[in-house]
Amino acid sequence: MTAEASRGASAPPELVQLLTPEGERVEHPDYDIDLTDEEVRSLYRDLVLVRRIDLEAVALQRQGELGIWASLLGQEAAQIGSGRALTDADMAFPTYREHGVAWCRDVDPVKLLGLFRGVNHGGWDPEEHNFHLYTIVIGSQTLHAVGYAMGIQRDDANAATIAYFGDGATSQGDVNESFIWASVFNAPIVFFCQNNQWAISEPLEKQTRIPLYRRASGFGFPGIRVDGNDVFACLAVTRKALEAARTGQGPTLIEAFTYRMGAHTTTDDPTRYRVASELEAWKLKDPIERVRSYLFKNEHADQAFFDSVDAEADQLGADLRRRCLAMPDPEPLDIFDHVYREPHALIDQERAQFAAYLEGFAQ
């Protein structure tokens, strides 16, 4: 099978899947989940609302209201499934694309936009939400997450950390170093890799010769590959891995096999490096449609429910747009205020230099 075919219609045989693309419930010998009808409807609502947030943000960027945006389109199930597996005590370390996890941690969506609009450095309190600020440097958050996990270990707390990263980040030294530290110290952490097949324009075969989850064995801890478009499977697999971490069984690597349906960011043009047939094949695996099909086929939701979720999504999108446009621009010198907790001579010098530069425009 060619690399292009493996990214298309064929699913890897070792994939953990509990809900097929057609919306059929299937069993797995090692991973299962017992969800009420209300819980499934709640997951569906999460998926729809998070996609609406993402689409609104893309539109805002195209209209010049955001400097850039990293879309999660196609990866909603991986983020909602893993995000809903977290307890209040667990700590999440995101990249810059985990808008769905932010939703699960009750971060106001408009605060995500502040970073990309250039009006703040992140906008939310990581301690309040147990959700770290977005990390732009590829892979560095994995080291932060391991350090935090080692702190949990020493505090003897009933908690774990989860570190998010993409397939491209697995080639970064920071990620591999974090694997070593987590393994050697048996840290309570889950490494959650959203393998969306593309590291900007570089395909997966440029990152690895083996499935990414199998790398974990070389570091001495288990790895598992899950259908990243199956919210049931992502929830079940992440729950089990987090519980293992909390009970002293050490780290786990989860590879969520999914697909980046949009551009890497809004500055990217994916038509230059991937074929349309690949995208069309993955449209058939849409994470929202499979849950909708499951609910409809099993008569767990009626049309009124779907209409109400769509209406809520439209209202959320409109509110997000309104509040984004109302965000005040900060004073230019505010950028220096929170670099260090205490006064710092170099920052004071740079502030004075920038102030002098700005004064030149007023003359």
PDB file of C-alpha atoms in Angstrom, residues 95 138-142 163-179 191-196 199 203-216 219 253-256:
ATOM      1  CA  THR A  95      -0.009  23.177  21.608  1.00  0.00           C
ATOM      2  CA  ILE A 138       6.935  22.888  18.767  1.00  0.00           C
ATOM      3  CA  GLY A 139       7.188  20.180  21.419  1.00  0.00           C
ATOM      4  CA  SER A 140       8.478  22.252  24.331  1.00  0.00           C
ATOM      5  CA  GLN A 141       5.252  21.761  26.309  1.00  0.00           C
ATOM      6  CA  THR A 142       6.008  18.042  26.667  1.00  0.00           C
ATOM      7  CA  ALA A 163       0.637  16.604  26.911  1.00  0.00           C
ATOM      8  CA  TYR A 164      -0.702  17.299  23.432  1.00  0.00           C
ATOM      9  CA  PHE A 165       1.444  17.410  20.307  1.00  0.00           C
ATOM     10  CA  GLY A 166       1.305  16.537  16.628  1.00  0.00           C
ATOM     11  CA  ASP A 167       3.035  13.971  14.441  1.00  0.00           C
ATOM     12  CA  GLY A 168       5.635  16.504  13.326  1.00  0.00           C
ATOM     13  CA  ALA A 169       6.621  17.214  16.932  1.00  0.00           C
ATOM     14  CA  THR A 170       7.721  13.591  17.386  1.00  0.00           C
ATOM     15  CA  SER A 171      10.865  14.519  15.448  1.00  0.00           C
ATOM     16  CA  GLN A 172      11.741  17.219  17.975  1.00  0.00           C
ATOM     17  CA  GLY A 173      14.414  16.589  20.582  1.00  0.00           C
ATOM     18  CA  ASP A 174      12.259  18.028  23.362  1.00  0.00           C
ATOM     19  CA  VAL A 175       9.583  15.378  22.817  1.00  0.00           C
ATOM     20  CA  ASN A 176      12.037  12.494  22.853  1.00  0.00           C
ATOM     21  CA  GLU A 177      13.758  13.896  25.939  1.00  0.00           C
ATOM     22  CA  SER A 178      10.387  14.128  27.667  1.00  0.00           C
ATOM     23  CA  PHE A 179       9.778  10.454  26.842  1.00  0.00           C
ATOM     24  CA  PHE A 191       1.399  11.777  25.836  1.00  0.00           C
ATOM     25  CA  PHE A 192      -1.423  12.469  23.389  1.00  0.00           C
ATOM     26  CA  CYS A 193      -0.211  12.696  19.797  1.00  0.00           C
ATOM     27  CA  GLN A 194      -2.767  13.889  17.278  1.00  0.00           C
ATOM     28  CA  ASN A 195      -1.394  12.319  14.139  1.00  0.00           C
ATOM     29  CA  ASN A 196      -3.182  14.423  11.532  1.00  0.00           C
ATOM     30  CA  ALA A 199       3.483  18.386   9.670  1.00  0.00           C
ATOM     31  CA  PRO A 203       3.720  13.894   5.191  1.00  0.00           C
ATOM     32  CA  LEU A 204       3.925  11.297   7.940  1.00  0.00           C
ATOM     33  CA  GLU A 205       6.412   9.105   6.079  1.00  0.00           C
ATOM     34  CA  LYS A 206       8.963  11.923   6.437  1.00  0.00           C
ATOM     35  CA  GLN A 207       8.662  11.614  10.236  1.00  0.00           C
ATOM     36  CA  THR A 208       8.766   7.864  10.875  1.00  0.00           C
ATOM     37  CA  ARG A 209       9.285   4.394   9.413  1.00  0.00           C
ATOM     38  CA  ILE A 210       6.953   2.748  11.945  1.00  0.00           C
ATOM     39  CA  PRO A 211       3.578   3.704  13.458  1.00  0.00           C
ATOM     40  CA  LEU A 212       4.178   6.471  15.969  1.00  0.00           C
ATOM     41  CA  TYR A 213       2.602   4.661  18.921  1.00  0.00           C
ATOM     42  CA  ARG A 214       5.209   1.894  18.614  1.00  0.00           C
ATOM     43  CA  ARG A 215       7.973   4.361  19.485  1.00  0.00           C
ATOM     44  CA  ALA A 216       6.843   4.181  23.112  1.00  0.00           C
ATOM     45  CA  PHE A 219      11.389   4.242  25.821  1.00  0.00           C
ATOM     46  CA  LEU A 253       1.657   7.303  24.481  1.00  0.00           C
ATOM     47  CA  ILE A 254      -1.655   7.616  22.650  1.00  0.00           C
ATOM     48  CA  GLU A 255      -1.528   8.131  18.907  1.00  0.00           C
ATOM     49  CA  ALA A 256      -4.870   9.515  17.750  1.00  0.00           C
TER      50      ALA A 256
END
